[in-house]
Coordinates of C-alpha atoms and ligand atoms in Angstrom, one line a residue:
M8 CA -6.9 50.0 36.7
P9 CA -6.5 46.6 38.2
E10 CA -4.0 46.3 41.0
D11 CA -1.8 43.5 39.6
T12 CA -0.2 45.0 36.5
G13 CA 2.9 44.6 34.5
K14 CA 3.7 48.2 34.9
T15 CA 3.4 48.5 38.7
N16 CA 5.5 45.4 38.7
P17 CA 7.9 45.8 35.8
K18 CA 10.0 43.0 37.1
H19 CA 7.6 40.1 36.7
F20 CA 9.0 36.8 37.7
I21 CA 10.2 35.8 34.3
R22 CA 12.1 39.1 33.8
Q23 CA 13.6 38.5 37.3
I24 CA 14.7 35.0 36.4
I25 CA 16.4 36.2 33.2
A26 CA 18.0 39.1 35.1
E27 CA 19.4 36.6 37.7
D28 CA 20.7 34.3 35.0
I29 CA 22.5 37.3 33.4
A30 CA 23.8 38.3 36.8
N31 CA 25.2 34.7 37.1
G32 CA 27.1 35.0 33.9
L33 CA 24.6 34.4 31.0
D34 CA 25.5 36.6 28.1
P35 CA 22.3 38.7 27.4
K36 CA 22.8 38.0 23.7
D37 CA 22.4 34.3 24.5
V38 CA 18.9 34.7 25.9
H39 CA 17.0 32.6 23.4
T40 CA 13.3 31.9 23.5
R41 CA 10.8 30.4 21.1
F42 CA 7.1 30.6 20.3
P43 CA 5.8 27.1 19.6
P44 CA 2.3 27.2 18.1
E45 CA 0.6 24.1 16.9
P46 CA -0.6 24.8 13.4
N47 CA -4.1 23.5 14.0
G48 CA -6.0 26.8 14.3
C49 CA -5.5 30.5 14.2
L50 CA -3.8 32.4 17.0
H51 CA -6.0 34.1 19.6
I52 CA -5.3 36.9 22.2
G53 CA -4.0 34.2 24.7
H54 CA -1.3 33.3 22.2
A55 CA -0.5 37.0 21.8
K56 CA 0.2 37.1 25.6
A57 CA 2.5 34.2 25.1
F58 CA 4.4 35.5 22.1
C59 CA 4.6 39.0 23.4
L60 CA 6.5 37.5 26.3
D61 CA 8.6 35.2 24.2
F62 CA 9.7 37.9 21.7
G63 CA 9.6 40.6 24.4
M64 CA 12.1 38.8 26.7
A65 CA 14.5 38.2 23.7
L66 CA 14.2 41.8 22.4
E67 CA 14.7 43.3 25.9
N68 CA 18.0 41.5 26.2
G69 CA 19.3 41.7 22.6
G70 CA 18.7 37.9 22.4
K71 CA 16.7 35.8 19.9
C72 CA 13.2 34.3 19.6
N73 CA 12.4 31.5 17.2
L74 CA 9.1 30.7 15.6
R75 CA 8.7 27.0 15.8
F76 CA 5.7 25.1 14.5
D77 CA 4.9 22.3 16.8
D78 CA 3.7 19.9 14.1
T79 CA 4.2 16.6 15.8
N80 CA 0.6 15.6 15.5
P81 CA -0.3 14.8 11.9
T82 CA -4.1 14.5 12.4
K83 CA -4.9 18.1 13.0
E84 CA -2.3 20.2 11.2
D85 CA -2.7 22.3 8.1
T86 CA -0.4 24.5 6.1
R87 CA -2.9 27.3 5.8
F88 CA -2.6 27.8 9.6
V89 CA 1.1 28.1 9.2
D90 CA 0.7 31.1 6.9
A91 CA -2.1 32.6 9.1
I92 CA 0.1 32.3 12.2
K93 CA 3.0 34.0 10.5
E94 CA 0.8 36.9 9.4
D95 CA -0.5 37.4 12.9
V96 CA 2.9 37.4 14.6
H97 CA 4.2 39.9 12.0
W98 CA 1.1 42.0 12.5
L99 CA 2.0 42.6 16.1
G100 CA 5.4 43.7 14.9
F101 CA 7.6 40.7 15.9
D102 CA 10.1 39.0 13.6
W103 CA 11.9 35.7 13.9
E104 CA 14.3 36.6 11.0
D105 CA 15.5 33.4 9.4
R106 CA 14.6 31.2 12.4
E107 CA 11.4 29.7 11.2
Y108 CA 11.4 26.1 12.3
F109 CA 9.2 23.0 12.3
A110 CA 9.4 20.3 14.9
S111 CA 9.0 17.9 12.0
D112 CA 12.4 19.1 10.6
Y113 CA 13.8 17.3 13.6
F114 CA 12.1 13.9 13.1
E115 CA 15.3 12.2 12.0
K116 CA 17.3 13.6 14.9
L117 CA 14.5 12.8 17.4
Y118 CA 14.4 9.3 16.1
S119 CA 18.1 8.8 16.6
L120 CA 17.8 10.1 20.2
A121 CA 15.0 7.6 20.8
E122 CA 17.2 4.8 19.5
E123 CA 19.9 6.1 21.9
L124 CA 17.5 5.7 24.8
I125 CA 16.7 2.1 23.8
L126 CA 20.4 1.3 23.5
A127 CA 21.0 2.8 26.9
G128 CA 18.3 0.6 28.4
K129 CA 16.2 3.7 29.1
A130 CA 13.4 3.0 26.7
Y131 CA 11.5 0.0 25.5
V132 CA 8.8 -1.1 23.1
C133 CA 5.6 -1.9 24.9
T134 CA 2.9 -4.2 23.7
L135 CA 0.2 -3.1 26.2
S136 CA -3.1 -2.0 24.6
P137 CA -4.0 1.7 25.2
E138 CA -6.6 0.5 27.8
E139 CA -4.0 -1.6 29.6
F140 CA -1.5 1.2 29.4
K141 CA -3.9 3.5 31.2
E142 CA -4.7 0.8 33.8
Y143 CA -1.1 0.0 34.5
R144 CA -0.2 3.7 34.9
G145 CA -2.4 3.9 38.0
V146 CA -3.8 7.1 39.6
P147 CA -2.3 9.9 41.7
G148 CA -1.5 8.7 45.2
K149 CA -1.4 5.0 44.1
P150 CA 1.7 3.6 42.4
G151 CA 1.5 2.2 38.9
K152 CA 2.3 -1.3 37.8
E153 CA 5.3 -2.2 35.6
S154 CA 4.5 -3.3 32.1
P155 CA 5.4 -7.0 31.4
W156 CA 7.5 -5.6 28.4
R157 CA 9.5 -3.3 30.5
N158 CA 12.5 -5.6 30.5
R159 CA 12.2 -6.6 26.9
P160 CA 15.8 -7.2 25.7
I161 CA 17.4 -4.1 24.2
E162 CA 17.9 -5.8 20.8
E163 CA 14.3 -6.8 20.6
S164 CA 13.1 -3.3 21.4
L165 CA 15.5 -1.8 18.9
D166 CA 14.3 -4.3 16.2
L167 CA 10.6 -3.6 16.9
F168 CA 11.2 0.2 17.0
R169 CA 12.9 0.0 13.6
R170 CA 10.0 -2.1 12.2
M171 CA 7.5 0.4 13.7
R172 CA 9.2 3.0 11.6
A173 CA 9.2 0.8 8.5
G174 CA 5.5 0.6 8.7
E175 CA 5.1 -3.1 9.6
F176 CA 2.5 -2.6 12.3
E177 CA -0.9 -1.2 12.7
D178 CA -1.7 2.0 14.7
G179 CA -1.7 1.3 18.4
K180 CA 0.1 -2.1 18.2
Y181 CA 3.2 -0.9 19.9
V182 CA 4.5 2.2 21.6
L183 CA 8.0 3.2 22.6
R184 CA 8.1 4.2 26.2
A185 CA 10.7 5.8 28.4
K186 CA 11.8 3.6 31.3
I187 CA 11.6 6.0 34.3
D188 CA 9.6 5.2 37.4
M189 CA 6.2 3.5 37.7
N190 CA 6.1 4.6 41.4
S191 CA 6.7 8.3 40.7
P192 CA 4.0 10.5 42.3
N193 CA 4.1 12.3 39.0
L194 CA 2.0 10.4 36.5
H195 CA 4.0 11.9 33.6
M196 CA 7.1 10.1 34.9
R197 CA 5.5 6.7 34.9
D198 CA 7.1 5.3 31.8
P199 CA 5.5 7.8 29.4
A200 CA 5.1 7.1 25.7
I201 CA 7.7 8.6 23.4
Y202 CA 6.6 7.4 20.0
R203 CA 3.3 6.0 18.7
I204 CA 2.3 4.6 15.3
K205 CA 0.1 6.8 13.2
K206 CA -0.3 5.9 9.6
M207 CA -1.3 9.4 8.5
H208 CA -0.3 12.0 6.0
H209 CA 1.7 14.8 7.5
H210 CA 1.5 18.3 6.1
R211 CA 5.2 18.6 5.7
T212 CA 6.8 15.1 5.8
G213 CA 4.1 13.6 3.6
D214 CA 4.1 9.8 4.1
K215 CA 7.7 9.5 5.1
W216 CA 6.9 8.8 8.7
C217 CA 4.3 6.5 10.2
I218 CA 5.6 6.9 13.8
F219 CA 5.4 10.3 15.5
P220 CA 7.1 11.6 18.6
M221 CA 4.9 12.6 21.6
Y222 CA 4.8 16.3 22.5
D223 CA 6.8 15.8 25.7
F224 CA 9.6 14.2 23.9
A225 CA 9.7 16.4 20.9
H226 CA 9.3 19.7 22.6
C227 CA 12.2 19.7 25.1
L228 CA 14.6 18.2 22.5
S229 CA 13.6 20.7 19.9
D230 CA 14.4 23.4 22.5
A231 CA 17.8 21.8 23.0
I232 CA 18.5 21.4 19.3
E233 CA 17.7 25.1 18.8
G234 CA 19.8 26.3 21.8
I235 CA 16.7 27.7 23.6
T236 CA 17.6 29.0 27.1
H237 CA 14.2 30.0 28.5
S238 CA 11.3 27.9 27.4
L239 CA 8.2 29.8 28.5
C240 CA 4.9 28.0 28.5
T241 CA 1.6 27.9 30.4
L242 CA 1.0 26.5 33.8
E243 CA -0.5 23.2 32.7
F244 CA 3.0 22.1 31.6
E245 CA 4.4 22.5 35.1
V246 CA 3.9 18.8 35.9
H247 CA 5.7 17.9 32.6
R248 CA 8.8 19.8 33.6
P249 CA 10.7 16.8 35.3
L250 CA 10.1 14.9 32.1
Y251 CA 11.3 17.9 30.0
D252 CA 14.6 17.7 32.0
W253 CA 14.8 13.9 32.0
F254 CA 14.8 13.7 28.2
I255 CA 17.5 16.3 27.8
D256 CA 19.6 14.9 30.6
N257 CA 19.4 11.3 29.4
T258 CA 20.3 11.8 25.7
S259 CA 23.6 12.8 24.1
I260 CA 22.0 16.2 23.2
I261 CA 23.2 17.3 26.7
K262 CA 26.8 17.2 25.5
T263 CA 26.1 19.7 22.8
L264 CA 24.6 22.4 25.0
K265 CA 26.1 25.7 26.0
V266 CA 23.1 26.4 28.2
H267 CA 20.7 23.8 29.6
P268 CA 17.2 24.9 28.4
R269 CA 14.8 25.6 31.3
Q270 CA 11.1 25.5 31.2
Y271 CA 9.2 28.3 33.1
E272 CA 5.4 28.3 33.4
F273 CA 3.1 31.3 33.7
A274 CA -0.7 31.6 33.9
R275 CA -2.7 31.5 30.7
L276 CA -4.9 34.4 29.8
N277 CA -8.6 33.9 30.4
L278 CA -10.8 36.7 29.3
S279 CA -14.3 37.3 30.5
Y280 CA -17.2 36.5 28.0
T281 CA -14.5 34.8 25.7
M282 CA -13.8 31.3 24.7
M283 CA -10.1 30.6 24.3
S284 CA -9.9 26.8 23.5
K285 CA -8.8 26.3 20.0
R286 CA -10.8 23.1 19.7
K287 CA -14.0 25.0 20.6
L288 CA -13.2 27.9 18.3
Q289 CA -12.7 25.4 15.5
Q290 CA -16.1 24.0 16.3
L291 CA -17.7 27.5 16.0
V292 CA -16.0 27.8 12.6
E293 CA -17.0 24.4 11.3
E294 CA -20.6 24.7 12.4
N295 CA -20.8 28.1 10.8
V296 CA -21.8 29.7 14.1
V297 CA -19.3 32.4 13.1
D298 CA -18.2 33.4 9.7
G299 CA -14.7 31.9 9.8
W300 CA -11.6 32.3 12.0
D301 CA -11.5 36.0 11.2
D302 CA -15.1 36.7 12.2
P303 CA -14.8 40.0 14.1
R304 CA -16.4 38.4 17.2
M305 CA -13.7 35.8 17.5
P306 CA -10.9 36.2 20.0
T307 CA -8.5 35.5 17.2
L308 CA -5.9 38.0 16.1
S309 CA -7.3 37.9 12.6
G310 CA -10.8 38.6 14.0
M311 CA -9.5 41.5 16.0
R312 CA -7.7 42.9 13.0
R313 CA -10.8 42.7 10.9
R314 CA -12.8 44.4 13.7
G315 CA -10.4 47.3 13.8
Y316 CA -8.3 46.5 16.9
T317 CA -4.8 47.7 16.6
P318 CA -1.5 45.8 17.2
Q319 CA -0.4 48.6 19.6
A320 CA -3.6 48.2 21.7
I321 CA -3.1 44.4 21.9
K322 CA 0.5 44.8 23.0
D323 CA -0.3 47.5 25.6
F324 CA -3.0 45.1 27.0
C325 CA -0.5 42.2 27.2
E326 CA 2.0 44.4 28.9
E327 CA -0.6 45.7 31.4
I328 CA -1.9 42.2 32.4
G329 CA 1.7 41.1 33.2
I330 CA 2.8 37.6 33.9
T331 CA 1.8 35.7 37.0
K332 CA 1.8 32.2 38.4
F333 CA -2.0 32.0 39.2
N334 CA -4.9 31.6 36.9
S335 CA -7.5 34.4 36.9
L336 CA -10.1 35.9 34.7
T337 CA -9.1 39.2 33.0
Q338 CA -11.9 41.6 32.2
L339 CA -12.8 42.0 28.5
D340 CA -13.4 45.7 29.4
L341 CA -9.7 46.1 30.0
L342 CA -8.8 45.0 26.5
E343 CA -11.5 47.3 25.1
H344 CA -10.0 50.1 27.2
F345 CA -6.7 49.7 25.5
V346 CA -8.3 49.5 22.1
R347 CA -10.2 52.7 22.7
A348 CA -7.2 54.5 24.1
D349 CA -5.2 53.7 21.0
L350 CA -8.0 54.4 18.5
N351 CA -8.6 57.7 20.2
K352 CA -5.1 58.8 19.2
T353 CA -5.3 57.5 15.6
A354 CA -8.9 57.3 14.4
L355 CA -10.1 59.6 11.7
R356 CA -13.3 61.4 12.8
R357 CA -16.1 61.0 10.4
M358 CA -19.9 61.6 10.4
A359 CA -22.5 58.9 9.9
V360 CA -26.2 59.0 10.7
F361 CA -27.7 55.8 12.1
D362 CA -31.3 56.8 12.6
P363 CA -32.0 59.6 10.1
L364 CA -34.5 62.5 10.6
E365 CA -34.7 64.8 7.6
V366 CA -34.3 68.5 8.2
E367 CA -35.0 71.2 5.6
I368 CA -33.1 74.5 6.1
E369 CA -35.8 77.1 5.2
N370 CA -33.3 80.0 4.8
W371 CA -30.9 78.1 2.6
P372 CA -30.9 78.5 -1.2
E373 CA -32.2 75.5 -3.1
D374 CA -29.0 74.5 -5.0
K375 CA -26.3 76.0 -2.8
V376 CA -23.7 73.6 -1.4
D377 CA -21.2 74.8 1.2
W378 CA -18.1 72.6 1.6
L379 CA -16.9 73.1 5.2
E380 CA -13.5 72.4 6.6
A381 CA -13.6 69.5 9.1
V382 CA -10.8 68.4 11.4
N383 CA -9.8 64.7 10.8
N384 CA -8.5 64.1 14.3
P385 CA -8.4 66.6 17.2
E386 CA -5.8 64.5 18.9
D387 CA -3.4 64.6 15.9
A388 CA -3.0 67.8 13.9
S389 CA -0.9 65.9 11.3
A390 CA -4.1 64.0 10.2
G391 CA -5.2 67.2 8.5
T392 CA -8.7 68.2 7.4
R393 CA -11.3 67.3 4.8
K394 CA -14.3 69.0 3.2
V395 CA -17.8 68.1 4.4
P396 CA -20.8 69.3 2.4
F397 CA -23.7 71.3 3.7
S398 CA -27.0 71.8 1.7
K399 CA -30.6 72.7 2.1
S400 CA -31.6 69.2 3.0
I401 CA -29.7 67.3 5.7
Y402 CA -30.2 64.3 8.0
I403 CA -29.7 64.4 11.7
E404 CA -30.1 61.6 14.3
R405 CA -33.7 61.2 15.3
G406 CA -32.5 61.2 18.9
D407 CA -31.0 64.7 18.5
F408 CA -34.4 66.4 18.5
M409 CA -37.0 66.3 21.3
E410 CA -40.2 68.2 21.3
N411 CA -40.7 67.9 25.0
P412 CA -37.2 67.5 26.3
P413 CA -36.2 66.7 29.9
K414 CA -33.9 69.1 31.8
K415 CA -30.3 69.0 30.7
Y416 CA -31.1 68.0 27.2
F417 CA -28.8 70.2 25.2
R418 CA -29.6 69.1 21.7
L419 CA -32.2 70.5 19.3
T420 CA -35.6 71.4 20.9
P421 CA -38.3 73.9 19.9
D422 CA -36.5 76.3 22.3
N423 CA -32.8 75.3 22.0
E424 CA -30.5 76.1 19.2
V425 CA -27.9 73.5 18.4
R426 CA -24.6 73.6 16.6
L427 CA -24.1 71.4 13.5
R428 CA -20.6 70.0 13.7
Y429 CA -18.2 72.2 11.6
A430 CA -21.2 74.0 10.0
Y431 CA -23.8 76.4 11.4
I432 CA -26.0 77.1 14.4
M433 CA -29.5 75.8 13.7
K434 CA -32.8 76.8 15.1
F435 CA -36.1 74.9 15.0
S436 CA -39.1 76.3 13.1
R437 CA -41.6 73.5 12.9
A438 CA -42.1 69.7 12.7
E439 CA -44.1 67.8 10.1
K440 CA -45.9 64.8 11.5
D441 CA -47.7 61.8 10.0
E442 CA -51.3 60.8 10.8
N443 CA -50.1 59.0 13.9
G444 CA -48.3 62.0 15.3
N445 CA -44.8 60.8 14.5
I446 CA -42.3 63.4 13.3
V447 CA -41.3 62.8 9.7
K448 CA -39.4 66.0 9.0
L449 CA -38.2 69.1 10.6
Y450 CA -38.0 72.6 9.3
C451 CA -35.2 74.8 10.7
T452 CA -33.2 77.9 9.9
I453 CA -29.5 78.5 10.3
D454 CA -27.7 81.5 11.5
E455 CA -25.8 82.5 8.3
Q456 CA -23.2 84.4 10.4
S457 CA -22.2 81.3 12.3
R458 CA -20.3 79.5 9.6
G459 CA -17.8 77.1 11.3
G460 CA -20.0 76.8 14.3
N461 CA -19.5 80.0 16.4
A462 CA -22.3 82.5 17.1
P463 CA -21.3 86.0 15.8
D464 CA -22.7 87.6 19.0
G465 CA -20.8 85.1 21.3
R466 CA -24.1 83.5 22.6
R467 CA -23.4 80.1 24.1
I468 CA -24.6 77.0 22.2
K469 CA -24.3 74.0 24.5
G470 CA -25.1 71.1 22.1
T471 CA -23.2 70.0 19.0
I472 CA -24.7 67.3 16.8
H473 CA -23.5 65.7 13.6
Y474 CA -25.4 65.6 10.3
I475 CA -25.2 64.4 6.7
S476 CA -26.1 66.4 3.6
K477 CA -29.0 64.5 2.0
P478 CA -27.9 64.9 -1.7
H479 CA -24.4 63.8 -0.7
A480 CA -25.3 61.0 1.6
L481 CA -24.0 57.5 0.8
K482 CA -25.6 54.3 1.9
A483 CA -23.6 51.9 4.0
K484 CA -24.0 49.0 6.4
A485 CA -22.7 49.1 10.0
V486 CA -22.2 45.8 11.7
L487 CA -22.5 46.2 15.4
F488 CA -20.5 43.5 17.2
D489 CA -20.9 42.6 20.8
K490 CA -19.7 39.9 23.2
L491 CA -19.9 36.4 21.5
F492 CA -21.0 34.8 24.8
T493 CA -23.3 35.9 27.6
K494 CA -21.5 34.1 30.4
E495 CA -18.7 35.9 32.2
D496 CA -16.5 32.9 33.0
M497 CA -16.4 30.6 30.0
T498 CA -13.7 28.4 31.6
E499 CA -16.4 26.9 33.8
I500 CA -19.3 25.4 32.0
E501 CA -21.9 23.9 34.2
E502 CA -22.6 20.2 33.9
G503 CA -25.1 19.3 31.4
K504 CA -24.5 22.5 29.5
D505 CA -22.6 23.2 26.3
F506 CA -20.5 26.3 25.7
K507 CA -22.8 27.1 22.8
D508 CA -25.7 27.4 25.2
Y509 CA -24.2 30.8 26.1
L510 CA -24.0 32.3 22.6
N511 CA -25.2 35.9 22.6
P512 CA -28.0 36.3 20.0
Q513 CA -27.2 40.0 19.8
S514 CA -23.5 39.5 19.1
K515 CA -23.9 40.8 15.5
V516 CA -26.5 43.4 14.5
E517 CA -26.6 44.9 11.1
K518 CA -27.8 48.4 10.5
D519 CA -28.3 50.5 7.4
I520 CA -26.7 53.9 7.8
L521 CA -25.9 57.1 5.9
I522 CA -22.3 58.3 5.6
E523 CA -20.4 61.4 4.5
P524 CA -18.7 61.2 1.1
A525 CA -15.2 61.0 2.5
L526 CA -16.0 57.5 3.9
K527 CA -16.2 55.9 0.5
D528 CA -12.4 56.0 0.4
A529 CA -11.9 54.4 3.9
K530 CA -9.5 51.5 3.8
P531 CA -9.9 48.2 5.8
G532 CA -8.0 48.4 9.0
E533 CA -7.9 52.2 9.0
P534 CA -9.2 53.3 12.4
L535 CA -12.3 55.5 12.2
Q536 CA -14.5 57.2 14.7
F537 CA -18.1 57.9 13.7
E538 CA -18.5 60.9 15.8
R539 CA -20.7 60.6 18.9
N540 CA -21.2 56.9 18.0
A541 CA -18.3 54.4 18.1
Y542 CA -15.0 53.4 16.5
F543 CA -15.3 51.5 13.2
T544 CA -13.2 50.2 10.4
R545 CA -14.0 49.2 6.9
D546 CA -14.6 45.4 6.5
T547 CA -12.2 43.4 4.4
K548 CA -15.0 41.1 3.0
E549 CA -17.6 43.5 1.6
P550 CA -20.2 42.0 -0.7
A551 CA -19.8 43.6 -4.2
G552 CA -21.2 47.1 -4.4
Q553 CA -21.6 47.5 -0.6
I554 CA -19.8 49.6 1.9
V555 CA -19.5 47.8 5.2
F556 CA -18.1 49.1 8.5
N557 CA -17.3 46.9 11.5
R558 CA -17.8 48.4 14.9
S559 CA -14.5 48.0 16.8
V560 CA -15.5 49.3 20.2
A561 CA -17.9 51.8 21.8
L562 CA -16.7 55.3 22.6
K563 CA -17.4 55.2 26.3
D564 CA -15.0 53.4 28.6
S565 CA -17.0 51.1 30.8
F566 CA -13.9 50.1 32.7
P567 CA -14.3 51.2 36.2
K568 CA -11.8 53.8 37.4
A569 CA -10.1 52.9 40.6
Ligands
ATP610 P1 -5.2 24.1 22.6 O1 -6.2 25.2 22.8 O2 -5.5 23.2 21.5 O3 -4.9 23.4 23.9 P2 -3.0 25.8 22.7 O4 -3.8 27.0 23.0 O5 -2.1 25.2 23.8 O6 -3.9 24.7 22.1 P3 -0.6 26.0 21.1 O7 -0.6 26.3 19.6 O8 0.0 24.8 21.5 O9 -2.1 26.1 21.4 O10 0.0 27.3 21.9 C1 1.2 27.9 21.6 C2 1.7 28.6 22.8 O11 0.7 29.5 23.3 C3 1.9 27.6 24.0 O12 3.2 27.9 24.6 C4 0.8 27.9 25.0 O13 1.2 27.7 26.3 C5 0.5 29.4 24.7 N1 -0.9 29.7 25.0 C6 -2.0 29.1 24.5 N2 -3.1 29.6 25.0 C7 -2.8 30.6 25.8 C8 -3.5 31.5 26.7 N3 -4.8 31.5 26.8 N4 -2.7 32.4 27.4 C9 -1.4 32.4 27.3 N5 -0.7 31.5 26.5 C10 -1.3 30.6 25.8
MG611 MG1 -0.8 23.4 23.1

């Protein structure tokens, strides 16, 4: 296990801050957080880290967590993502009760607060072009230059702002700016834009508005409107924090507050071999590199769900990685470790043959079928048993027989008996070969006294293999997923390269397999272990007439033990 974990350090710094606030008099029930996704894509595992923290901190203290859609940018947002986001948050077991909000619900209020700033001489309408705006702002270490419109009379700014709202001007003609400090070492404080003109349709407000508030203005004031106490976000917002406070402290909203909202920043989750930028994930979807946002190779929660990851595994992972102040790269193996640990507890064991070799049981009557009792999950007695058929003709894995085995090969050989899972002990008679010497079929016998798998004389059988009865075998497809990218650190793409240069051509491999009858009733999302192979779940999007299983994760833990 990695050394920096949430468990070894149960008091990560955000827990500590909240505990101190409570020690200083904050009622725990007043701890109020929010998860503020922008509805411009589906949630990924990084968002899960964020909302496990947002909801987790509220739950731990008996407080509240709001779900707020940050829909201040009309160009990119879409209602279908709103629904997808809600499904994903619910999937992890979190609930915002009746507190589902949209930043766009506050547009009227935000507008009035902007007018307030103008009237107080703390905001002005600026006529600089976007290029000039940038040039005047300056660079770090060098002061900016004041806009010639900075001292525009209050009445004139107010009039222009109202006419901006009324739709009199083209996009980009004017912006409303906060009047703060063009000499500030923090570029975000150099008279940042508050409102810009954008004549676009908005997914909720329709065409009512043609001016939209900037994120920095809308976010902190939305927090204040909702009574948020702890506004948790990723590190890149650290430099925006003074502005966050400035907007709250310089508008009348401050008078309504029981608790001043505070922003705290933590490191975002970066996962090895994984791309987390929503914009780039969207590109993969749009260019059909993957089959949609819920492609099981995507780091999205919908992709992970379709792949058979469980909510518990994702929550355990988020708790384990903890919350820190420095950016780092978390190993994908660690996530898989938690997926495997949870699936081991819950997955139904089933048999499937991937590379079939036919075996005829010479001493078994032609039409006899024996239905054997098979345990569904050795980790969970309550999962019960099922019946598995055994007959004269069976399939085993080709790799489970060797004519000339190396030492320590304990499966079937001309000299080694082997146990067929839940069934009988089987002994080799002869192999049938084609003209090239390839084995096409085996002939074996079983020990009739060994029903259930134990030798009547107590002789030791080292190997146990799985099988499928040929007349009962069903055809299915297994989709073997692997890392989507071949590069470990996808946050650093070399110059001249594109992130798509690192796509793994082996990330999705389809295989025809044979499955036991019970598997035809498997349900999507239900965890399965194909014994001795991997964890799988049934796909939600099977083509008609096909049975498809998605590989969730391999059986073996590749995560290095400390
Ligand atoms: P983009 O990828 O377009 O920059 P975003 O990932 O910031 O967008 P939002 O919808 O704005 O997407 O994110 C909602 C919340 O999730 C924010 O508070 C953000 O800080 C947090 N978040 C986003 N990505 C991660 C990540 N990789 N790790 C932890 N938190 C994240
Ligand atoms: Mg964002």
